[in-house]
Coordinates of N, CA and C and ligand atoms in Angstrom, one line a residue:
M5 N -7.0 15.2 -76.7 CA -7.0 13.8 -76.3 C -6.1 13.0 -77.2
G6 N -5.3 12.1 -76.6 CA -4.3 11.3 -77.3 C -5.0 10.2 -78.1
E7 N -4.1 9.7 -79.1 CA -4.6 8.6 -79.9 C -3.9 7.3 -79.4
V8 N -4.6 6.2 -79.5 CA -4.0 4.9 -79.2 C -4.0 4.0 -80.5
S9 N -2.9 3.3 -80.7 CA -2.8 2.5 -81.9 C -3.0 1.0 -81.5
F10 N -3.7 0.2 -82.3 CA -3.9 -1.2 -82.0 C -4.3 -1.9 -83.2
Y11 N -4.6 -3.2 -83.1 CA -5.0 -4.0 -84.3 C -6.4 -4.5 -84.2
I12 N -7.1 -4.3 -85.3 CA -8.5 -5.0 -85.4 C -8.4 -5.9 -86.6
N13 N -8.6 -7.2 -86.4 CA -8.5 -8.2 -87.4 C -7.3 -8.0 -88.2
D14 N -6.1 -7.9 -87.5 CA -4.8 -7.7 -88.1 C -4.6 -6.4 -88.9
L15 N -5.5 -5.5 -88.8 CA -5.3 -4.2 -89.5 C -4.9 -3.2 -88.4
Y16 N -3.8 -2.5 -88.7 CA -3.3 -1.5 -87.7 C -4.2 -0.3 -87.8
T17 N -4.6 0.2 -86.7 CA -5.6 1.3 -86.7 C -5.3 2.2 -85.4
S18 N -6.1 3.3 -85.3 CA -5.9 4.0 -84.1 C -7.3 4.7 -83.8
A19 N -7.4 5.1 -82.5 CA -8.6 5.7 -82.0 C -8.3 6.6 -80.8
P20 N -9.1 7.6 -80.5 CA -8.8 8.4 -79.3 C -8.9 7.6 -78.0
V21 N -8.1 7.9 -77.1 CA -8.1 7.3 -75.7 C -9.5 7.3 -75.2
G22 N -10.0 6.2 -74.7 CA -11.3 6.2 -74.1 C -12.4 5.6 -75.0
T23 N -12.0 5.4 -76.3 CA -12.9 4.8 -77.3 C -13.1 3.4 -76.9
T24 N -14.3 2.9 -77.0 CA -14.5 1.5 -76.7 C -14.2 0.6 -78.0
L25 N -13.9 -0.6 -77.8 CA -13.6 -1.5 -78.9 C -14.8 -1.5 -79.9
L26 N -16.0 -1.5 -79.3 CA -17.2 -1.5 -80.2 C -17.2 -0.3 -81.1
E27 N -16.9 0.9 -80.5 CA -16.9 2.1 -81.3 C -15.8 2.0 -82.4
A28 N -14.6 1.5 -82.0 CA -13.5 1.4 -82.9 C -13.9 0.4 -84.1
V29 N -14.4 -0.7 -83.7 CA -14.8 -1.7 -84.7 C -15.8 -1.2 -85.7
R30 N -16.8 -0.5 -85.1 CA -17.9 0.0 -86.0 C -17.4 1.1 -86.9
S31 N -16.4 1.9 -86.4 CA -15.9 3.0 -87.2 C -15.2 2.4 -88.5
M32 N -14.9 1.1 -88.4 CA -14.2 0.4 -89.6 C -15.3 -0.3 -90.4
D33 N -16.6 -0.1 -90.1 CA -17.7 -0.7 -90.8 C -17.7 -2.2 -90.6
I34 N -17.2 -2.7 -89.5 CA -17.2 -4.1 -89.2 C -18.5 -4.3 -88.3
E35 N -19.3 -5.2 -88.6 CA -20.6 -5.4 -87.9 C -20.4 -6.3 -86.7
I36 N -20.9 -5.9 -85.5 CA -20.9 -6.7 -84.4 C -22.3 -6.6 -83.8
P37 N -23.0 -7.7 -83.6 CA -24.4 -7.5 -83.0 C -24.4 -7.0 -81.6
T38 N -25.3 -6.2 -81.3 CA -25.5 -5.7 -79.9 C -27.0 -5.6 -79.6
L39 N -27.3 -5.8 -78.3 CA -28.7 -5.6 -77.9 C -28.9 -4.6 -76.8
C40 N -27.8 -4.4 -76.0 CA -28.0 -3.5 -74.9 C -27.2 -2.3 -75.0
H41 N -26.6 -2.0 -76.2 CA -25.8 -0.8 -76.4 C -26.6 0.3 -76.9
H42 N -26.4 1.5 -76.4 CA -27.0 2.7 -77.0 C -26.0 3.8 -77.0
P43 N -25.8 4.5 -78.1 CA -24.6 5.4 -78.2 C -24.7 6.6 -77.2
D44 N -25.9 6.9 -76.7 CA -26.1 8.0 -75.7 C -26.0 7.5 -74.3
L45 N -25.8 6.2 -74.0 CA -25.7 5.7 -72.7 C -24.4 5.0 -72.4
K46 N -24.0 5.0 -71.1 CA -22.8 4.3 -70.7 C -23.2 2.8 -70.8
S47 N -22.3 2.0 -71.4 CA -22.6 0.6 -71.6 C -22.4 -0.2 -70.3
E48 N -23.3 -1.1 -70.0 CA -23.1 -2.0 -68.8 C -22.8 -3.4 -69.1
G49 N -22.7 -3.7 -70.4 CA -22.3 -5.1 -70.8 C -23.3 -6.2 -70.3
Q50 N -24.5 -6.0 -70.6 CA -25.5 -7.0 -70.1 C -25.8 -8.1 -71.1
C51 N -25.9 -7.9 -72.4 CA -26.3 -8.9 -73.3 C -25.2 -9.9 -73.7
R52 N -24.0 -9.4 -73.7 CA -22.8 -10.2 -74.0 C -22.7 -10.6 -75.5
L53 N -23.5 -10.0 -76.3 CA -23.5 -10.4 -77.7 C -22.3 -9.8 -78.4
C54 N -21.8 -8.7 -77.9 CA -20.7 -7.9 -78.6 C -19.3 -8.4 -78.3
L55 N -19.2 -9.6 -77.8 CA -17.9 -10.2 -77.5 C -16.9 -10.1 -78.6
V56 N -15.7 -9.8 -78.3 CA -14.5 -9.9 -79.2 C -13.4 -10.6 -78.5
E57 N -12.4 -11.1 -79.2 CA -11.3 -11.8 -78.6 C -10.1 -10.9 -78.7
I58 N -9.4 -10.7 -77.5 CA -8.3 -9.8 -77.4 C -7.0 -10.6 -77.0
G59 N -5.9 -10.0 -77.3 CA -4.6 -10.6 -76.8 C -3.9 -11.4 -77.9
D60 N -2.7 -12.0 -77.5 CA -1.9 -12.7 -78.4 C -2.2 -14.2 -78.2
W61 N -2.4 -15.0 -79.2 CA -2.6 -16.4 -79.1 C -1.3 -17.0 -78.5
P62 N -1.4 -18.0 -77.5 CA -2.7 -18.6 -77.0 C -3.3 -17.9 -75.8
Q63 N -2.7 -16.7 -75.4 CA -3.2 -16.0 -74.2 C -4.3 -15.0 -74.6
T64 N -5.3 -15.5 -75.2 CA -6.4 -14.6 -75.6 C -7.6 -14.7 -74.7
R65 N -8.4 -13.7 -74.7 CA -9.6 -13.8 -73.9 C -10.8 -13.1 -74.5
L66 N -12.0 -13.4 -74.1 CA -13.2 -12.8 -74.7 C -13.6 -11.6 -73.7
V67 N -13.9 -10.5 -74.3 CA -14.4 -9.3 -73.5 C -15.6 -8.7 -74.3
N68 N -16.4 -8.0 -73.5 CA -17.5 -7.2 -74.1 C -16.8 -6.0 -74.8
S69 N -17.1 -5.9 -76.1 CA -16.4 -4.8 -76.8 C -17.1 -3.4 -76.5
C70 N -18.3 -3.5 -75.9 CA -19.0 -2.2 -75.6 C -18.5 -1.5 -74.4
T71 N -17.8 -2.3 -73.5 CA -17.3 -1.7 -72.3 C -15.7 -1.7 -72.2
Y72 N -15.1 -2.4 -73.2 CA -13.6 -2.5 -73.1 C -13.0 -1.3 -73.9
P73 N -12.1 -0.5 -73.3 CA -11.5 0.6 -74.0 C -10.3 0.2 -74.9
V74 N -10.0 0.9 -75.9 CA -8.9 0.6 -76.7 C -7.6 0.7 -75.9
E75 N -6.6 -0.1 -76.2 CA -5.3 -0.1 -75.5 C -4.2 -0.2 -76.6
K76 N -3.1 0.4 -76.2 CA -1.9 0.5 -77.1 C -1.5 -0.9 -77.5
G77 N -1.4 -1.2 -78.7 CA -0.8 -2.5 -79.2 C -1.8 -3.7 -79.1
L78 N -3.0 -3.4 -78.6 CA -4.0 -4.5 -78.4 C -4.3 -5.2 -79.7
K79 N -4.4 -6.5 -79.7 CA -4.8 -7.3 -80.9 C -6.3 -7.7 -80.7
V80 N -7.1 -7.4 -81.6 CA -8.6 -7.6 -81.4 C -9.1 -8.5 -82.6
Q81 N -9.8 -9.5 -82.3 CA -10.4 -10.3 -83.4 C -11.9 -10.3 -83.2
T82 N -12.6 -9.9 -84.2 CA -14.1 -9.7 -84.1 C -14.9 -10.9 -84.5
H83 N -14.2 -11.8 -85.4 CA -15.0 -12.9 -85.9 C -14.2 -14.2 -85.9
S84 N -13.3 -14.3 -84.9 CA -12.6 -15.6 -84.8 C -13.5 -16.7 -84.4
E85 N -13.0 -18.0 -84.5 CA -13.9 -19.1 -84.2 C -14.3 -19.1 -82.7
N86 N -13.4 -18.6 -81.8 CA -13.8 -18.5 -80.4 C -14.9 -17.5 -80.2
V87 N -14.8 -16.4 -80.9 CA -15.9 -15.3 -80.8 C -17.2 -15.9 -81.3
L88 N -17.2 -16.5 -82.5 CA -18.4 -17.0 -83.1 C -19.1 -18.1 -82.2
Q89 N -18.2 -19.0 -81.6 CA -18.7 -20.0 -80.8 C -19.4 -19.4 -79.5
A90 N -18.7 -18.5 -78.9 CA -19.2 -17.8 -77.7 C -20.5 -17.1 -78.0
R91 N -20.5 -16.4 -79.2 CA -21.7 -15.6 -79.6 C -22.9 -16.6 -79.8
R92 N -22.6 -17.8 -80.4 CA -23.7 -18.8 -80.6 C -24.3 -19.2 -79.2
L93 N -23.3 -19.4 -78.3 CA -23.8 -19.8 -76.9 C -24.6 -18.8 -76.3
V94 N -24.2 -17.5 -76.4 CA -25.0 -16.4 -75.8 C -26.3 -16.3 -76.5
L95 N -26.4 -16.6 -77.8 CA -27.7 -16.5 -78.4 C -28.6 -17.7 -78.0
E96 N -28.0 -18.8 -77.7 CA -28.8 -19.9 -77.2 C -29.4 -19.6 -75.9
L97 N -28.6 -19.0 -75.0 CA -29.0 -18.6 -73.7 C -30.2 -17.5 -73.8
L98 N -30.0 -16.6 -74.7 CA -31.0 -15.5 -74.9 C -32.3 -16.1 -75.5
L99 N -32.1 -17.1 -76.3 CA -33.3 -17.7 -76.9 C -34.0 -18.5 -75.9
A100 N -33.3 -19.1 -74.9 CA -34.0 -19.8 -73.8 C -34.7 -18.8 -72.9
R101 N -34.0 -17.7 -72.7 CA -34.6 -16.6 -71.8 C -35.8 -16.0 -72.4
A102 N -35.8 -15.7 -73.7 CA -36.9 -14.9 -74.4 C -37.2 -15.6 -75.7
P103 N -37.9 -16.8 -75.6 CA -38.1 -17.5 -76.9 C -39.0 -16.8 -77.9
K104 N -39.8 -15.9 -77.4 CA -40.7 -15.2 -78.3 C -40.2 -13.9 -78.9
A105 N -39.0 -13.5 -78.5 CA -38.4 -12.3 -79.0 C -37.9 -12.5 -80.5
E106 N -38.6 -11.8 -81.4 CA -38.2 -11.9 -82.8 C -36.8 -11.6 -83.2
I107 N -36.3 -10.5 -82.5 CA -34.9 -10.1 -82.8 C -33.9 -11.2 -82.4
I108 N -34.2 -11.9 -81.3 CA -33.3 -13.0 -80.9 C -33.4 -14.2 -81.9
Q109 N -34.7 -14.4 -82.3 CA -34.9 -15.5 -83.2 C -34.1 -15.2 -84.5
K110 N -34.2 -13.9 -84.9 CA -33.5 -13.6 -86.2 C -32.0 -13.7 -86.0
L111 N -31.4 -13.1 -84.9 CA -30.0 -13.2 -84.7 C -29.5 -14.6 -84.6
A112 N -30.3 -15.4 -83.9 CA -30.0 -16.9 -83.7 C -29.9 -17.5 -85.1
A113 N -31.0 -17.3 -85.9 CA -31.0 -17.9 -87.3 C -29.8 -17.5 -88.1
E114 N -29.4 -16.2 -88.0 CA -28.3 -15.7 -88.7 C -27.0 -16.4 -88.3
H115 N -27.0 -16.9 -87.1 CA -25.8 -17.6 -86.6 C -26.0 -19.1 -86.6
G116 N -27.0 -19.6 -87.4 CA -27.2 -21.0 -87.6 C -27.8 -21.7 -86.5
I117 N -28.5 -21.0 -85.6 CA -29.2 -21.7 -84.5 C -30.7 -21.6 -84.7
S118 N -31.3 -22.8 -84.7 CA -32.8 -22.9 -84.8 C -33.4 -23.2 -83.5
Q119 N -32.7 -23.7 -82.6 CA -33.2 -24.1 -81.3 C -32.2 -24.0 -80.2
S120 N -32.6 -23.7 -79.0 CA -31.6 -23.6 -77.9 C -31.5 -25.0 -77.2
R121 N -30.3 -25.3 -76.7 CA -30.1 -26.5 -75.9 C -30.6 -26.3 -74.5
F122 N -30.8 -25.0 -74.1 CA -31.2 -24.7 -72.7 C -32.7 -24.7 -72.6
T123 N -33.2 -25.0 -71.4 CA -34.6 -25.0 -71.1 C -35.1 -23.6 -70.9
S124 N -36.3 -23.3 -71.4 CA -36.9 -22.0 -71.2 C -37.8 -22.1 -70.0
E125 N -37.6 -21.0 -69.1 CA -38.5 -20.9 -68.0 C -39.9 -20.5 -68.4
D126 N -40.0 -19.7 -69.4 CA -41.3 -19.2 -69.9 C -41.3 -19.0 -71.4
P127 N -42.0 -19.9 -72.1 CA -42.0 -19.9 -73.5 C -42.6 -18.6 -74.1
E128 N -43.3 -17.8 -73.3 CA -43.9 -16.6 -73.8 C -43.1 -15.3 -73.5
E129 N -41.9 -15.5 -72.8 CA -41.1 -14.4 -72.4 C -40.5 -13.6 -73.6
L130 N -40.5 -12.3 -73.4 CA -39.9 -11.4 -74.4 C -38.7 -10.6 -73.9
C131 N -38.7 -10.4 -72.6 CA -37.7 -9.5 -72.0 C -36.4 -10.3 -71.8
I132 N -35.3 -9.7 -72.2 CA -33.9 -10.3 -72.0 C -33.2 -9.7 -70.9
L133 N -33.8 -8.8 -70.1 CA -33.2 -8.2 -68.9 C -32.0 -7.4 -69.3
C134 N -32.0 -6.8 -70.5 CA -30.8 -6.0 -70.9 C -30.7 -4.7 -70.2
G135 N -31.7 -4.2 -69.6 CA -31.7 -3.0 -68.8 C -31.7 -1.7 -69.6
L136 N -31.8 -1.8 -70.9 CA -31.7 -0.6 -71.7 C -32.9 0.4 -71.4
C137 N -34.0 -0.1 -71.1 CA -35.2 0.7 -70.8 C -35.0 1.4 -69.5
V138 N -34.4 0.7 -68.5 CA -34.2 1.3 -67.2 C -33.2 2.4 -67.2
R139 N -32.1 2.1 -68.0 CA -31.0 3.1 -68.1 C -31.5 4.4 -68.9
T140 N -32.3 4.1 -69.9 CA -32.8 5.2 -70.7 C -33.7 6.1 -69.8
C141 N -34.6 5.5 -69.1 CA -35.5 6.3 -68.2 C -34.7 7.1 -67.2
R142 N -33.6 6.4 -66.7 CA -32.8 7.1 -65.6 C -31.8 8.1 -66.1
D143 N -31.1 7.7 -67.2 CA -30.0 8.6 -67.6 C -30.3 9.5 -68.8
I144 N -31.2 9.2 -69.6 CA -31.6 10.1 -70.7 C -32.8 10.9 -70.3
V145 N -33.9 10.3 -69.9 CA -35.1 11.0 -69.6 C -34.9 11.7 -68.2
G146 N -34.3 10.9 -67.3 CA -33.9 11.5 -66.0 C -35.0 11.4 -64.9
V147 N -35.9 10.4 -65.1 CA -37.0 10.3 -64.1 C -36.9 9.0 -63.2
S148 N -36.3 7.9 -63.8 CA -36.3 6.6 -63.0 C -37.6 6.1 -62.6
A149 N -38.5 6.0 -63.6 CA -39.9 5.5 -63.3 C -39.9 4.0 -63.2
I150 N -38.9 3.4 -63.8 CA -38.9 1.9 -63.8 C -37.5 1.4 -63.4
G151 N -37.5 0.1 -62.9 CA -36.3 -0.5 -62.5 C -36.4 -2.0 -62.5
M152 N -35.3 -2.6 -62.2 CA -35.4 -4.1 -62.1 C -35.9 -4.5 -60.7
I153 N -36.8 -5.4 -60.6 CA -37.3 -5.8 -59.3 C -37.1 -7.3 -59.2
N154 N -37.1 -7.9 -58.0 CA -36.9 -9.3 -57.7 C -35.5 -9.8 -58.1
R155 N -35.2 -11.0 -57.6 CA -33.9 -11.6 -57.9 C -34.2 -12.7 -59.0
T156 N -33.2 -13.1 -59.7 CA -33.3 -14.2 -60.6 C -33.9 -15.4 -59.9
P157 N -34.8 -16.2 -60.4 CA -35.3 -16.1 -61.8 C -36.6 -15.2 -62.0
A158 N -37.0 -14.5 -60.9 CA -38.2 -13.7 -61.0 C -37.9 -12.3 -61.4
K159 N -36.6 -12.0 -61.7 CA -36.2 -10.6 -62.0 C -37.0 -10.1 -63.2
M160 N -37.4 -8.8 -63.1 CA -38.2 -8.3 -64.2 C -38.1 -6.7 -64.1
V161 N -38.5 -6.1 -65.2 CA -38.6 -4.7 -65.3 C -40.0 -4.3 -64.8
S162 N -40.0 -3.3 -63.9 CA -41.3 -2.9 -63.4 C -41.2 -1.5 -62.8
T163 N -42.4 -0.9 -62.6 CA -42.4 0.3 -61.7 C -42.3 -0.2 -60.3
P164 N -41.9 0.7 -59.4 CA -41.7 0.3 -58.0 C -43.0 -0.4 -57.4
F165 N -42.8 -1.6 -56.8 CA -43.9 -2.3 -56.2 C -45.0 -2.6 -57.2
K166 N -44.7 -2.6 -58.5 CA -45.6 -2.8 -59.6 C -46.8 -1.9 -59.6
E167 N -46.7 -0.8 -58.9 CA -47.7 0.2 -58.8 C -47.5 1.3 -59.9
P168 N -48.5 2.0 -60.3 CA -48.3 3.1 -61.3 C -47.3 4.1 -60.7
S169 N -46.3 4.5 -61.5 CA -45.3 5.4 -60.9 C -45.7 6.8 -61.0
E170 N -45.5 7.5 -59.9 CA -45.8 8.9 -59.8 C -44.9 9.8 -60.7
V171 N -43.7 9.3 -60.9 CA -42.7 10.1 -61.6 C -42.7 9.9 -63.1
C172 N -43.4 8.8 -63.6 CA -43.5 8.5 -65.0 C -44.2 9.7 -65.7
I173 N -43.6 10.1 -66.9 CA -44.2 11.2 -67.7 C -44.8 10.6 -68.9
G174 N -44.9 9.3 -69.1 CA -45.6 8.7 -70.2 C -44.9 8.9 -71.5
C175 N -43.6 9.2 -71.5 CA -42.9 9.6 -72.8 C -42.7 8.5 -73.7
G176 N -42.7 7.2 -73.2 CA -42.6 6.0 -74.1 C -41.1 5.8 -74.5
S177 N -40.2 6.4 -73.9 CA -38.8 6.2 -74.3 C -38.4 4.7 -74.1
C178 N -38.9 4.2 -73.0 CA -38.5 2.8 -72.6 C -39.0 1.9 -73.7
A179 N -40.2 2.1 -74.2 CA -40.8 1.3 -75.3 C -40.0 1.5 -76.6
F180 N -39.5 2.7 -76.8 CA -38.8 3.0 -78.0 C -37.5 2.3 -78.1
V181 N -36.7 2.2 -77.0 CA -35.4 1.6 -77.0 C -35.4 0.1 -76.8
C182 N -36.5 -0.4 -76.3 CA -36.5 -1.9 -76.0 C -36.2 -2.7 -77.3
P183 N -35.1 -3.5 -77.3 CA -34.8 -4.2 -78.5 C -35.8 -5.3 -78.9
T184 N -36.6 -5.8 -77.9 CA -37.4 -6.9 -78.2 C -38.9 -6.5 -78.3
G185 N -39.2 -5.3 -78.1 CA -40.6 -4.8 -78.2 C -41.5 -5.2 -77.1
V186 N -41.0 -5.6 -76.0 CA -41.9 -6.1 -74.9 C -42.6 -5.0 -74.2
I187 N -42.0 -3.8 -74.2 CA -42.8 -2.7 -73.6 C -43.7 -2.1 -74.6
T188 N -44.9 -2.0 -74.3 CA -45.9 -1.5 -75.2 C -46.7 -0.4 -74.5
Y189 N -47.4 0.4 -75.3 CA -48.4 1.3 -74.8 C -49.5 1.4 -75.8
T190 N -50.7 1.9 -75.3 CA -51.8 2.1 -76.3 C -52.2 3.6 -76.3
E191 N -52.8 4.0 -77.4 CA -53.2 5.4 -77.5 C -54.7 5.3 -78.1
K192 N -55.6 5.9 -77.3 CA -57.0 5.8 -77.7 C -57.7 7.1 -77.2
N193 N -58.5 7.7 -78.1 CA -59.2 8.9 -77.7 C -58.4 9.9 -76.9
G194 N -57.2 10.2 -77.4 CA -56.4 11.2 -76.8 C -55.7 10.8 -75.5
I195 N -55.7 9.5 -75.2 CA -55.1 9.1 -74.0 C -54.0 8.0 -74.3
R196 N -52.8 8.2 -73.8 CA -51.8 7.2 -73.9 C -51.8 6.4 -72.5
S197 N -51.8 5.1 -72.6 CA -51.8 4.2 -71.4 C -50.5 3.5 -71.4
I198 N -49.7 3.6 -70.4 CA -48.4 2.9 -70.2 C -48.1 2.7 -68.8
W199 N -47.5 1.6 -68.4 CA -47.1 1.3 -67.1 C -48.3 1.6 -66.1
G200 N -49.5 1.2 -66.5 CA -50.6 1.3 -65.5 C -51.2 2.7 -65.3
R201 N -50.7 3.6 -66.1 CA -51.2 5.0 -66.0 C -51.7 5.5 -67.3
D202 N -52.7 6.4 -67.2 CA -53.2 7.1 -68.4 C -52.7 8.5 -68.5
F203 N -52.3 8.9 -69.7 CA -51.7 10.3 -69.9 C -52.5 11.0 -71.0
E204 N -52.9 12.2 -70.7 CA -53.6 13.0 -71.7 C -52.6 13.4 -72.8
L205 N -53.0 13.2 -74.0 CA -52.1 13.6 -75.1 C -52.5 15.0 -75.6
V206 N -51.5 15.8 -75.8 CA -51.7 17.2 -76.3 C -51.8 17.2 -77.8
A207 N -52.8 17.8 -78.4 CA -52.9 17.9 -79.8 C -52.3 19.2 -80.3
C208 N -51.6 19.2 -81.4 CA -50.9 20.4 -82.0 C -52.0 21.5 -82.2
E209 N -51.6 22.7 -81.7 CA -52.6 23.8 -81.9 C -52.8 24.2 -83.3
T210 N -51.9 23.8 -84.2 CA -52.0 24.2 -85.6 C -52.7 23.1 -86.4
C211 N -52.1 21.9 -86.4 CA -52.6 20.8 -87.3 C -53.5 19.8 -86.6
G212 N -53.5 19.8 -85.3 CA -54.4 18.9 -84.5 C -53.9 17.5 -84.3
S213 N -52.7 17.2 -84.8 CA -52.2 15.8 -84.6 C -51.6 15.7 -83.2
Y214 N -51.7 14.6 -82.6 CA -51.2 14.4 -81.2 C -49.7 14.5 -81.2
I215 N -49.2 15.2 -80.2 CA -47.7 15.5 -80.1 C -47.1 14.5 -79.1
A216 N -47.6 14.6 -77.8 CA -47.0 13.8 -76.7 C -47.9 14.0 -75.5
P217 N -47.7 13.2 -74.5 CA -48.5 13.4 -73.2 C -48.2 14.8 -72.6
R218 N -49.2 15.4 -72.1 CA -49.0 16.7 -71.4 C -47.9 16.7 -70.4
A219 N -47.9 15.6 -69.6 CA -46.9 15.4 -68.5 C -45.5 15.5 -69.1
S220 N -45.3 14.9 -70.3 CA -44.0 14.9 -70.9 C -43.6 16.3 -71.4
L221 N -44.5 17.0 -72.0 CA -44.3 18.4 -72.5 C -44.0 19.3 -71.3
E222 N -44.7 19.2 -70.3 CA -44.5 20.0 -69.1 C -43.1 19.7 -68.5
Y223 N -42.7 18.4 -68.5 CA -41.4 18.0 -67.9 C -40.3 18.6 -68.8
W224 N -40.4 18.5 -70.1 CA -39.3 19.0 -71.0 C -39.2 20.5 -70.9
A225 N -40.4 21.2 -70.8 CA -40.4 22.6 -70.7 C -39.6 23.0 -69.4
K226 N -39.9 22.3 -68.3 CA -39.2 22.6 -67.1 C -37.7 22.3 -67.2
Q227 N -37.3 21.2 -67.9 CA -35.9 20.9 -68.0 C -35.2 21.9 -68.9
T228 N -35.8 22.4 -69.9 CA -35.1 23.4 -70.8 C -35.3 24.8 -70.4
G229 N -36.3 25.1 -69.6 CA -36.6 26.5 -69.2 C -37.4 27.2 -70.2
D230 N -37.8 26.5 -71.3 CA -38.7 27.1 -72.3 C -40.1 27.2 -71.8
P231 N -40.9 28.2 -72.3 CA -42.3 28.2 -72.0 C -43.0 27.0 -72.5
V232 N -43.9 26.4 -71.8 CA -44.5 25.1 -72.2 C -45.3 25.3 -73.4
E233 N -45.9 26.5 -73.7 CA -46.7 26.8 -74.9 C -45.9 26.5 -76.1
R234 N -44.6 26.6 -76.1 CA -43.7 26.3 -77.2 C -43.9 24.9 -77.7
Y235 N -44.2 24.0 -76.7 CA -44.3 22.6 -77.0 C -45.7 22.2 -77.5
Y236 N -46.6 23.2 -77.6 CA -48.0 22.8 -78.0 C -48.2 22.9 -79.5
I237 N -47.1 23.2 -80.2 CA -47.1 23.1 -81.7 C -46.1 22.1 -82.1
C238 N -46.6 21.1 -82.9 CA -45.7 20.0 -83.3 C -44.5 20.5 -84.2
R239 N -43.5 19.7 -84.3 CA -42.3 20.1 -85.1 C -42.6 20.4 -86.5
N240 N -43.6 19.7 -87.1 CA -43.9 20.0 -88.5 C -44.5 21.4 -88.7
C241 N -45.2 21.9 -87.7 CA -45.9 23.1 -87.8 C -45.1 24.3 -87.3
R242 N -43.9 24.0 -86.7 CA -43.2 25.2 -86.1 C -42.5 26.0 -87.2
Ligands
SF4_306 S1 -38.0 -4.5 -71.3 FE1 -36.8 -4.4 -73.2 S2 -35.2 -2.9 -72.8 FE2 -36.1 -3.4 -70.8 S3 -34.8 -5.0 -70.0 FE3 -36.4 -6.1 -71.1 S4 -35.7 -6.4 -73.2 FE4 -34.3 -4.8 -72.2
FES307 S1 -23.8 -4.6 -76.4 FE1 -22.1 -5.2 -75.2 S2 -22.9 -6.5 -73.7 FE2 -24.7 -5.9 -74.8

């Protein structure tokens, strides 16, 4: 694979063809906030927090660094006044969308924003509709138990028709990746409850601590072709 040379904050650098600007910037230890990016998933550019400015002044423009690939000779600014202004605006919009989300409050405060100028539809909202949970369930787990339903402003993450999903394996990956912590599950008496369903948790045959829902272990055994019994012993006891 060939290398492309370009500039980040006036520093000449290079990266393999196909590298995104976000990856290139982070490889130089320059911090850019992101909410919908996951290194194992194809980026869809939903949160718009990762904006950078590209091009030669005055013909510059703002792009999502998580979806924009490196280009020969491209000039990239990660913290120009235009970028910071746009990022503050994005944070105000996110704050209005999900006023209760602590991660948004924290990022907003770090950017000098204590309050949004935009009106919030729901002061209790936590979901920013970044889609990370949906993509993780579909592209990493491979089951598509959840998706986006309804149109804006009623758009939300849900199982189909808000009914318990037959394909959900109760793995909790959606809850794990959610940046705002809005997806939750409970575990009580050996049962994990998530998305309206109860899943029996399997206890390790050696130490007795709960490993994961039986449905998840059976699914992973099927995916890998390993005997399911292999999954009945937790990692610490293997
Ligand atoms: S539930 Fe979490 S991960 Fe899913 S869209 Fe909302 S904020 Fe993003
Ligand atoms: S991280 Fe790039 S748009 Fe969300």
